[in-house]
Amino acid sequence: MSKGVHYRMGKLCDNGRLFVFMKDALMKREGEVRIPSGCAIAAVISRKKENIPGSLIIKAMGPMHDRSNGLGGGFAGYGIYPEYKDFYAMHLFFDNRDSRKACEVFIKEYFEIVKSEVIPTRKIPSITDEPIIWRYFLHPLMSMMLSLQLDEKSFVARAVMKINTELDGAYVFSSGKNMGTFKAVGYPEDVGLFYRLEEYEGYSWTAHGRYPTNTPGWWGGAHPFSLLDYSVVHNGEISSYDANRRFIEMYGYKCNLQTDTEVITYILDYLIRVKGLTLNEAANVIAAPFWSTINGEKDRRESEIHAYLRKTFPSLLITGPFSIVLGFEGGIMALNDRLKLRSMVVGEMRDRVYIASEEASIRAMDDSAKEIWAPAGGQPVIVRVEDERA
Amino acid sequence: MTIDAADLDYRCINEEIRKVDGKCIITSCLGQRFIASGMSNIDIEIEGIPGNALGSYLNGGTITVHGNAQDAVGDTMNDGKIVVHGNIGDAAGYAMRGGRIYIKGDAGYRAGIHMKEYQEKVPLMIIGGSAGSFLGEYQSGGVIIVLNLNSRRQKSVGFFPCTGMHGGKVFLRSRCEDVVFPPQVIRRSATDEDRNELRSYLEEYCDLFSLDLEEILFSEFTVVTPDSKNPYRRMYVAN
């Protein structure tokens, strides 16, 4: 898209604080400016945990090309690092060599570096201005964990927050075990090519094509947003961002990028990992049914649970349009906002489940997919691999 | 004339359609948007999945889809006919102001949102299966019929049907006992007069999908119209 088009699009932004034109915004970074998204999401999972090549999920994004504008694309793959499955795979963007060196000093204070390497990429004309992109397979240092009195996952989450908040020029964009997020500024098909995704295999993949409206579109701001093994791809624009952010920042999360997807990721990590809610319960917090619907529910217990969750976590209700796919170790969850202001369809074939913003995307992955259906607003679709339940 | 859409974007497809005089079959369609947008005098059949805004601003002619259609089919269409032999996505017939949309299967959320009418221009949408939530939201004219045949959903219509309705008419082939309508609309059972009106709408539809018109008409129908005695004072409720 040309700069001229951006210019026409823009007056814009933020909840009244900043008024700049998109032209200027384009020169800024995520977190420095908020501009008032259309997007595309897709996902595939093999219930039998069979390997799916990254090339399949790239195909899904082809028919939805026009839903993005080239300012962000990304993927998350699960089960892609079987040789290092016991270590946290941290993917980082660095501005320059110095920021990498400084960050490595920090990392070594907290972790044992089992392996560190440049993430292999492919030079293509459509992806430019890339930062330095590295990955580290890390083992948390027990002595540090004991002195901080944190469990392993909290320890890793805190380290991620610290790097992203305090270290200039370093940004962690993936930090789970046996999974990885790959993202960039560009169209998703190009981003997949750039990261050589055809060389990876995993049992589940999620994908995102971005049409940023609130932020200028920087590599870190592309989706998926991830923390530990949770990753979120999101189509929409949530109107409860500030209310959600104020709440979640009380619990040690730092929303650095002003993008709504970041806060969704932290909310889900908080509800599921920290508070121990089930996926279904978490869905009923963020996309809670209307009070009129809760009061009309025939199942009394169901009604009580819904009311309890709404009352307990009122600040984590997410309003405004969204369709998201949450990836996690061993499964995925798709969810629409309760008014269903974004489209999302689900299809199945054999042990595979496909999810996408458009049916055409599912057909691009598997023309024979059956039972294409659209979940209702607020109705979570949870798919787990088979041996996870055992 | 057949157009193989496999390697064409929507602009190329529409250019090809404009060149055709008479029937046109589009094959291997996969998500291309805006097909036949703003066109008239066309006769198109589509194999595959057409993208969003199929037949938007359509001004005449017929589009037949042999499968499912995505979102915003017939957005602001003015005339003509769109026939879908499968399910349809969200916001079908968005702000439709004329013409007909016939769906064999289910419709997504917000079917017929902001449909309108003016004098002889009365749009018609018939949904063979069930409809999602917010059916006929802000409807200000036209006719929406939900037949509730062979749907995978349990209810003929989702939550909050006819919210903001201030014109037009909705027919639901159901007693709608468990459906909550807003206080600003009137719901009642169909009368003989309503059934005659329904017959005129359903003839072409039943013909197209080989359905028994008499059997369908024999069922209980609920009719919803705006209640002019109880106009909108406070549109948005506390959530």
XYZ file of C-alpha atoms in Angstrom:
629
model
C 0.000 0.000 0.000
C 1.408 3.378 -0.919
C 2.150 6.117 1.537
C -0.462 8.244 -0.190
C -3.155 5.831 0.793
C -1.972 5.866 4.360
C -2.106 9.596 4.358
C -5.698 9.621 3.222
C -6.642 7.063 5.835
C -5.305 9.025 8.593
C -6.481 11.637 10.959
C -6.767 9.466 13.812
C -5.883 7.983 16.732
C -5.839 7.469 20.159
C -8.239 8.017 22.938
C -7.744 11.761 22.553
C -4.135 11.985 23.612
C -2.326 12.043 20.348
C -3.366 13.381 17.037
C -0.901 12.706 14.301
C -1.188 11.760 10.717
C -0.453 8.224 9.700
C 2.402 9.568 7.606
C 4.228 10.571 10.744
C 3.010 7.555 12.600
C 4.690 5.280 10.122
C 8.038 6.552 11.284
C 7.242 5.754 14.869
C 7.449 2.592 16.819
C 4.847 0.504 18.437
C 4.038 1.932 21.831
C 4.842 5.480 20.810
C 1.610 6.159 19.063
C -1.838 4.669 18.828
C -3.852 5.036 15.676
C -7.569 3.811 15.588
C -8.281 -3.109 12.576
C -9.275 -5.579 9.926
C -7.153 -8.670 9.974
C -7.071 -12.322 8.999
C -6.542 -15.299 11.258
C -6.189 -19.011 10.571
C -5.215 -22.122 12.505
C -4.832 -25.854 12.064
C -4.281 -28.624 14.581
C -3.792 -32.367 14.324
C -5.607 -34.131 17.160
C -3.316 -37.131 16.693
C -0.301 -34.829 17.031
C 0.871 -35.600 13.546
C 3.362 -33.250 11.960
C 1.977 -30.503 9.769
C 4.471 -28.552 7.648
C 4.524 -24.769 8.009
C 3.822 -24.481 4.303
C 0.195 -25.524 4.914
C -0.617 -22.602 7.164
C 1.023 -20.196 4.710
C -1.432 -21.473 2.080
C -4.322 -20.547 4.364
C -3.406 -16.883 4.180
C -3.470 -16.653 0.366
C -7.231 -16.239 -0.172
C -7.381 -13.726 2.686
C -4.610 -11.510 1.272
C -6.875 -8.460 1.046
C -7.674 -8.596 4.733
C -4.100 -7.457 5.505
C -2.251 -4.400 4.271
C 1.322 -5.621 4.400
C 2.101 -4.080 7.765
C 2.297 -7.307 9.706
C 2.104 -11.051 9.423
C 3.040 -13.898 11.673
C 2.771 -17.514 12.675
C 3.054 -19.703 15.752
C 3.975 -23.363 15.498
C 3.693 -25.957 18.274
C 5.875 -29.045 18.464
C 8.466 -27.478 16.169
C 11.531 -27.915 18.416
C 11.396 -31.578 19.466
C 15.192 -31.763 19.998
C 15.013 -28.918 22.509
C 11.556 -29.555 23.919
C 12.694 -29.297 27.545
C 14.077 -25.780 27.133
C 12.415 -22.413 26.788
C 12.793 -21.260 23.194
C 13.209 -17.502 23.272
C 12.951 -15.590 20.008
C 14.288 -12.035 20.113
C 14.504 -8.957 17.915
C 17.546 -6.744 18.447
C 18.166 -3.269 17.068
C 21.913 -3.788 16.791
C 24.878 -5.844 17.955
C 25.267 -3.861 21.159
C 21.691 -4.441 22.242
C 22.168 -8.150 21.605
C 25.373 -8.266 23.651
C 23.742 -6.366 26.510
C 20.731 -8.642 26.427
C 22.878 -11.773 26.462
C 24.582 -10.522 29.612
C 21.143 -10.168 31.168
C 19.986 -13.590 29.971
C 23.085 -15.281 31.402
C 22.241 -13.937 34.844
C 18.962 -15.812 34.806
C 19.412 -18.745 32.452
C 21.812 -21.299 31.185
C 22.036 -20.865 27.435
C 21.803 -24.337 25.931
C 21.969 -23.099 22.387
C 21.910 -19.714 20.679
C 21.695 -19.002 16.992
C 20.465 -16.630 14.336
C 16.970 -17.612 13.190
C 17.415 -18.662 9.562
C 15.693 -16.312 7.151
C 15.532 -15.848 3.422
C 16.265 -12.543 1.710
C 13.191 -11.546 -0.254
C 12.389 -8.146 -1.766
C 9.035 -7.850 0.030
C 10.552 -8.045 3.521
C 12.981 -5.265 4.353
C 14.477 -3.439 7.343
C 14.647 -6.590 9.407
C 16.082 -6.351 12.918
C 18.654 -8.846 14.152
C 16.668 -12.016 14.864
C 18.003 -14.643 17.247
C 16.732 -17.595 19.202
C 17.984 -19.019 22.475
C 17.152 -22.344 24.069
C 17.260 -21.635 27.779
C 17.233 -23.427 31.080
C 16.330 -21.272 34.111
C 19.039 -21.082 36.783
C 17.756 -22.864 39.861
C 19.707 -20.573 42.224
C 17.999 -17.488 40.785
C 14.583 -19.109 40.901
C 15.061 -20.023 44.557
C 16.251 -16.562 45.508
C 13.304 -14.929 43.738
C 10.882 -17.514 45.165
C 9.169 -18.015 41.864
C 7.993 -21.095 40.086
C 9.613 -21.784 36.750
C 6.978 -20.288 34.478
C 6.558 -17.150 36.573
C 10.327 -16.771 36.563
C 10.480 -16.960 32.774
C 7.497 -14.611 32.363
C 9.156 -12.083 34.649
C 12.415 -12.259 32.687
C 10.475 -11.632 29.449
C 8.746 -8.597 30.959
C 12.071 -7.269 32.225
C 13.772 -7.540 28.838
C 10.845 -6.000 26.992
C 10.471 -3.139 29.446
C 13.977 -2.334 30.564
C 16.420 -3.342 27.831
C 16.548 -0.905 24.955
C 16.638 -2.421 21.519
C 15.764 -5.941 22.653
C 12.348 -7.535 22.365
C 11.298 -11.088 23.214
C 8.533 -12.212 20.866
C 8.380 -15.887 21.754
C 9.192 -17.666 25.005
C 7.507 -21.087 25.213
C 8.757 -24.640 25.191
C 8.728 -26.611 21.948
C 6.905 -23.782 20.184
C 7.834 -20.658 18.348
C 6.396 -17.436 17.044
C 7.628 -15.948 13.787
C 6.525 -12.478 12.794
C 7.461 -9.496 10.681
C 6.236 -6.444 8.847
C 4.903 -7.693 5.527
C 2.108 -9.805 4.119
C 1.772 -13.138 5.938
C 2.585 -15.210 2.853
C 5.865 -13.298 2.529
C 6.593 -13.547 6.237
C 6.227 -17.336 6.031
C 8.639 -17.413 3.111
C 11.048 -15.092 4.936
C 11.224 -17.366 7.984
C 11.506 -20.534 5.838
C 8.490 -22.007 7.596
C 8.366 -24.893 5.148
C 11.386 -26.241 7.012
C 9.430 -26.589 10.278
C 6.856 -29.182 11.277
C 4.419 -28.976 14.164
C 1.138 -30.444 15.372
C -0.562 -27.072 15.386
C -0.128 -23.707 13.696
C -1.784 -20.348 13.972
C -1.417 -17.450 11.547
C -2.206 -13.797 11.280
C -2.372 -11.131 8.596
C -2.404 -7.642 9.950
C -4.220 -4.474 8.996
C -3.059 -2.220 11.825
C -5.272 0.629 12.758
C -4.152 1.593 16.222
C -0.411 1.393 15.924
C 2.067 2.070 13.143
C 3.085 -1.491 12.434
C 6.458 -2.549 13.791
C 7.936 -6.057 13.801
C 7.214 -6.526 17.481
C 3.622 -5.419 17.005
C 2.808 -8.124 14.477
C 0.851 -11.131 15.738
C 0.976 -13.698 17.259
C 1.638 -12.165 20.638
C 3.072 -14.743 22.948
C 4.079 -15.315 26.504
C 5.375 -18.714 27.601
C 3.503 -21.264 25.493
C 0.469 -19.031 25.002
C 0.139 -17.239 21.689
C -2.729 -15.124 20.451
C -3.721 -14.104 16.941
C -6.486 -11.561 16.866
C -8.761 -9.942 14.350
C -10.588 -6.954 15.727
C -10.225 -3.943 17.897
C -11.121 -4.102 21.535
C -12.681 -1.068 23.142
C -11.917 -2.140 26.708
C -8.147 -1.926 26.181
C -7.392 0.658 28.846
C -9.686 -0.894 31.461
C -8.102 -4.296 30.803
C -4.589 -2.869 30.791
C -5.009 -1.034 34.094
C -6.169 -4.248 35.738
C -3.568 -6.585 34.299
C -0.643 -4.232 34.976
C -1.405 -4.592 38.691
C -0.273 -8.206 38.367
C 3.193 -7.683 36.978
C 2.398 -7.549 33.282
C 3.652 -4.609 31.271
C 1.767 -3.575 28.162
C 4.565 -2.021 26.168
C 3.086 -1.809 22.723
C -0.380 -0.256 23.123
C -1.814 -2.951 20.938
C -4.911 -4.694 22.155
C -3.667 -8.182 21.335
C -0.832 -7.871 23.816
C -3.294 -7.310 26.635
C -5.439 -10.283 25.528
C -2.374 -12.534 25.729
C -1.568 -11.368 29.257
C -5.195 -11.693 30.376
C -5.323 -15.291 29.186
C -1.977 -16.102 30.810
C -3.239 -14.573 34.065
C -6.595 -16.357 34.041
C -5.384 -19.766 32.899
C -1.859 -20.124 34.282
C -1.929 -17.868 37.323
C -5.562 -18.189 38.464
C -6.008 -21.750 37.239
C -9.255 -21.229 35.347
C -10.248 -23.695 32.676
C -10.221 -22.488 29.085
C -14.003 -22.471 29.069
C -14.114 -20.381 32.228
C -11.544 -17.961 30.850
C -13.678 -17.597 27.711
C -16.660 -16.794 29.909
C -14.673 -14.049 31.614
C -13.419 -12.252 28.523
C -16.520 -12.843 26.394
C -19.035 -13.004 29.236
C -22.675 -13.494 28.245
C -24.996 -10.506 28.657
C -26.776 -10.308 32.000
C -30.074 -10.832 30.198
C -28.682 -14.052 28.713
C -27.268 -15.197 32.064
C -30.587 -14.528 33.804
C -32.448 -16.465 31.124
C -30.275 -19.563 31.335
C -32.313 -22.626 32.204
C -29.414 -24.500 33.753
C -29.216 -22.906 37.180
C -25.638 -23.975 37.900
C -24.471 -22.685 34.526
C -26.161 -19.383 35.233
C -24.491 -19.144 38.663
C -21.049 -19.889 37.236
C -21.450 -17.269 34.515
C -22.615 -14.681 37.041
C -19.747 -15.573 39.406
C -17.122 -15.183 36.689
C -18.532 -11.828 35.556
C -18.603 -10.502 39.089
C -15.141 -11.803 40.001
C -13.313 -10.462 36.947
C -15.364 -7.479 35.736
C -12.252 -5.632 34.541
C -11.264 -8.502 32.282
C -14.418 -8.418 30.197
C -13.252 -7.616 26.690
C -15.661 -5.477 24.728
C -15.564 -4.512 21.087
C -15.009 -6.763 18.111
C -12.599 -9.680 18.277
C -12.037 -13.109 16.928
C -8.994 -14.808 18.393
C -7.169 -18.096 18.316
C -5.212 -18.925 21.447
C -2.449 -21.449 20.912
C -1.083 -23.375 23.890
C 0.863 -26.537 24.563
C -1.337 -29.354 23.331
C -4.213 -27.380 21.858
C -5.935 -24.313 20.533
C -8.988 -22.287 21.511
C -10.950 -20.081 19.124
C -13.291 -17.419 20.443
C -15.436 -14.590 19.104
C -16.598 -11.562 21.021
C -20.082 -12.033 22.456
C -21.706 -9.840 19.816
C -19.763 -11.652 17.111
C -18.572 -8.566 15.344
C -15.915 -10.542 13.465
C -16.252 -13.617 11.305
C -14.799 -17.007 12.088
C -15.499 -20.482 10.751
C -14.411 -23.957 11.785
C -14.015 -27.069 9.645
C -12.839 -30.610 10.220
C -11.278 -33.432 8.277
C -10.089 -36.676 9.848
C -8.074 -35.730 12.947
C -7.538 -32.171 11.786
C -9.465 -29.089 12.807
C -9.211 -25.898 10.782
C -10.171 -22.410 11.917
C -10.137 -19.227 9.833
C -11.691 -15.828 9.310
C -13.058 -17.087 5.995
C -14.161 -20.473 4.659
C -11.999 -19.912 1.580
C -8.940 -20.070 3.836
C -9.974 -23.467 5.214
C -10.602 -24.696 1.667
C -7.123 -23.557 0.700
C -5.708 -25.808 3.421
C -8.036 -28.725 2.760
C -10.587 -28.698 0.000
C -12.297 -31.739 1.457
C -12.861 -30.230 4.935
C -16.337 -31.041 6.181
C -18.838 -29.615 8.590
C -17.908 -25.982 8.068
C -19.695 -24.071 10.814
C -19.573 -20.703 12.519
C -19.355 -20.686 16.323
C -21.693 -18.259 18.055
C -20.405 -15.129 19.750
C -18.728 -16.023 23.042
C -18.812 -19.752 22.279
C -15.283 -21.113 22.683
C -14.069 -23.851 20.364
C -11.453 -25.856 22.243
C -9.410 -28.515 20.488
C -6.800 -30.595 22.285
C -4.437 -33.200 20.989
C -5.443 -36.652 22.088
C -2.671 -37.704 24.451
C -2.876 -34.422 26.408
C -6.016 -35.598 28.142
C -4.541 -38.906 29.240
C -18.840 -19.228 -20.977
C -16.690 -20.534 -18.127
C -14.264 -18.460 -16.083
C -11.578 -20.417 -14.236
C -10.987 -18.248 -11.181
C -8.058 -20.269 -9.832
C -5.411 -17.663 -10.612
C -7.570 -14.568 -10.912
C -8.093 -11.809 -8.397
C -11.504 -10.221 -7.990
C -10.819 -7.429 -10.429
C -9.899 -9.860 -13.223
C -12.959 -12.000 -12.493
C -15.251 -8.994 -12.715
C -13.610 -7.854 -15.949
C -14.236 -11.306 -17.423
C -17.861 -11.261 -16.255
C -18.454 -7.911 -17.949
C -17.261 -9.355 -21.249
C -19.824 -12.158 -21.156
C -23.211 -11.821 -22.730
C -25.435 -14.528 -21.277
C -24.725 -17.304 -18.816
C -21.383 -17.424 -17.095
C -19.956 -20.150 -14.840
C -17.138 -19.309 -12.461
C -15.142 -22.355 -11.367
C -12.464 -22.839 -8.674
C -13.569 -19.712 -6.884
C -11.661 -19.254 -3.608
C -12.393 -16.187 -1.550
C -12.340 -13.487 -4.239
C -14.404 -10.594 -2.969
C -16.865 -8.239 -4.661
C -17.923 -10.665 -7.401
C -20.496 -9.028 -9.696
C -20.505 -5.946 -7.514
C -22.762 -3.243 -8.930
C -23.590 -5.232 -12.083
C -26.922 -5.784 -13.792
C -28.207 -8.169 -16.467
C -25.967 -11.017 -15.428
C -26.521 -14.748 -15.018
C -23.684 -16.207 -12.981
C -23.146 -19.605 -11.415
C -20.313 -20.025 -8.938
C -18.493 -23.226 -8.034
C -16.253 -22.936 -5.012
C -16.331 -20.343 -2.253
C -16.988 -16.742 -3.315
C -15.439 -14.113 -1.045
C -17.083 -11.412 1.009
C -19.506 -8.859 -0.427
C -20.692 -11.162 -3.220
C -23.202 -9.242 -5.346
C -22.835 -6.055 -3.357
C -24.750 -3.178 -4.971
C -26.167 -5.737 -7.403
C -28.573 -4.018 -9.740
C -30.210 -6.938 -11.546
C -29.694 -10.470 -12.844
C -29.036 -13.723 -11.016
C -26.110 -15.131 -9.020
C -26.242 -18.792 -7.996
C -23.713 -20.253 -5.560
C -23.369 -24.054 -5.452
C -22.048 -24.194 -1.920
C -21.548 -21.844 0.984
C -21.121 -18.093 0.762
C -19.154 -15.867 3.121
C -19.971 -12.518 4.758
C -21.960 -9.515 3.561
C -23.616 -11.185 0.570
C -25.809 -8.678 -1.284
C -24.534 -5.700 0.687
C -26.727 -2.737 -0.368
C -28.094 -4.671 -3.355
C -30.720 -2.839 -5.321
C -32.253 -5.479 -7.568
C -31.740 -9.017 -8.860
C -31.477 -12.374 -7.180
C -28.814 -14.248 -5.219
C -29.346 -17.977 -4.627
C -27.089 -19.849 -2.195
C -27.296 -23.662 -2.118
C -25.520 -23.828 1.226
C -25.028 -21.661 4.298
C -24.300 -17.979 4.318
C -21.979 -15.954 6.577
C -22.654 -12.894 8.693
C -24.473 -9.705 7.705
C -26.197 -11.138 4.627
C -28.257 -8.511 2.809
C -26.671 -5.690 4.765
C -28.680 -2.501 4.007
C -30.371 -4.301 1.132
C -32.832 -2.033 -0.687
C -34.292 -4.320 -3.351
C -34.018 -7.768 -4.914
C -34.085 -11.250 -3.381
C -31.626 -13.428 -1.483
C -32.541 -17.104 -1.217
C -30.483 -19.251 1.150
C -30.982 -22.997 1.362
C -29.146 -23.487 4.655
C -28.384 -21.400 7.732
C -27.554 -17.728 7.960
C -24.913 -16.258 10.275
C -25.282 -13.281 12.581
C -27.124 -10.093 11.586
C -28.914 -11.373 8.504
C -30.906 -8.531 6.972
C -29.307 -5.840 9.109
C -30.694 -2.465 8.160
C -32.788 -3.756 5.279
C -34.999 -1.009 3.914
C -37.793 -0.416 1.409
C -39.243 2.406 -0.655
C -42.432 2.215 -2.686
C -42.160 -0.742 -5.095
C -38.664 -1.584 -3.874
C -39.253 -4.265 -1.222
C -36.272 -6.588 -0.634
C -36.876 -10.213 0.296
C -34.585 -12.623 2.108
C -35.528 -16.261 2.701
C -33.378 -18.396 4.994
C -34.113 -22.116 4.686
C -32.388 -23.146 7.902
C -31.977 -21.052 11.026
C -30.647 -17.565 11.594
C -27.944 -16.413 13.998
C -28.306 -13.665 16.581
C -29.402 -10.126 15.714
C -31.606 -11.211 12.819
C -33.092 -8.122 11.175
C -31.169 -5.714 13.379
C -32.290 -2.110 12.698
C -34.581 -3.396 9.960
C -36.504 -0.535 8.430
C -38.240 -2.295 5.551
C -38.439 -5.426 3.439
C -39.296 -9.008 4.321
C -37.205 -11.661 6.065
C -38.432 -15.263 6.272
C -36.763 -17.987 8.353
C -38.027 -21.486 7.541
C -36.105 -23.437 10.151
C -35.786 -26.553 7.982
C -32.981 -29.073 8.619
C -30.830 -26.766 10.681
C -27.951 -28.028 12.791
C -28.829 -25.399 15.352
C -31.477 -26.074 17.979
C -33.251 -22.748 17.703
C -34.769 -21.079 14.654
C -33.112 -17.832 15.601
C -30.318 -16.796 17.986
C -30.363 -14.070 20.603
C -31.687 -10.520 20.216
C -33.711 -10.843 17.000
C -35.275 -7.674 15.557
C -33.295 -5.365 17.850
C -33.878 -1.805 16.680
C -36.477 -2.906 14.123
C -38.614 -0.007 12.961
C -40.020 -1.174 9.647
C -40.589 -4.237 7.486
C -41.708 -7.692 8.485
C -40.133 -10.913 9.744
C -41.736 -14.365 9.404
C -40.372 -17.221 11.504
C -41.606 -20.755 10.928
C -41.759 -21.483 14.649
C -43.907 -20.666 17.645
C -40.866 -18.824 18.993
C -41.819 -19.762 22.514
C -38.289 -19.457 23.842
C -37.356 -16.400 21.794
C -37.164 -13.016 23.526
C -38.061 -10.075 21.300
C -37.459 -6.431 22.224
C -40.443 -4.509 23.626
C -40.549 -2.233 20.595
C -41.850 -4.978 18.264
C -45.105 -6.921 18.078
C -45.089 -10.684 17.653
C -48.162 -12.625 16.710
C -49.230 -15.835 15.001
C -49.663 -15.680 11.250
C -53.189 -15.080 9.999
C -54.708 -16.360 6.736
C -53.830 -13.057 5.175
C -50.209 -13.468 6.280
C -50.164 -16.968 4.819
C -51.345 -15.661 1.468
C -48.596 -13.111 1.573
C -46.096 -15.854 2.502
C -47.288 -18.002 -0.384
C -46.439 -15.279 -2.855
C -42.905 -15.001 -1.421
C -42.257 -18.711 -1.111
C -43.370 -19.976 -4.525
C -40.155 -19.189 -6.356
C -38.030 -20.314 -3.389
C -39.729 -23.716 -3.098
C -39.431 -24.157 -6.821
C -35.702 -23.455 -6.747
C -34.914 -25.832 -3.905
C -37.599 -28.449 -4.733
C -39.531 -27.980 -1.503
C -43.189 -28.674 -0.814
C -44.809 -25.244 -0.490
C -48.071 -26.528 0.981
C -46.282 -28.520 3.639
C -44.233 -25.498 4.666
C -47.274 -23.215 4.724
C -49.135 -25.715 6.877
C -46.819 -24.965 9.814
C -47.073 -22.405 12.587
C -45.519 -19.035 11.691
C -44.691 -16.118 13.972
C -44.908 -12.659 12.429
C -42.852 -9.773 13.838
C -43.467 -6.128 13.003
C -42.457 -2.895 14.734
C -44.792 -1.552 17.400
C -45.471 2.026 16.380
C -47.211 2.654 19.682
C -44.012 1.931 21.569
C -41.268 3.822 19.766
C -37.591 3.770 20.716
C -36.749 6.016 23.565
C -33.604 4.482 24.914
C -31.970 2.397 22.252
C -29.032 0.963 24.102
C -29.639 -1.075 27.216
C -27.153 -1.430 30.026
C -25.159 -4.519 29.213
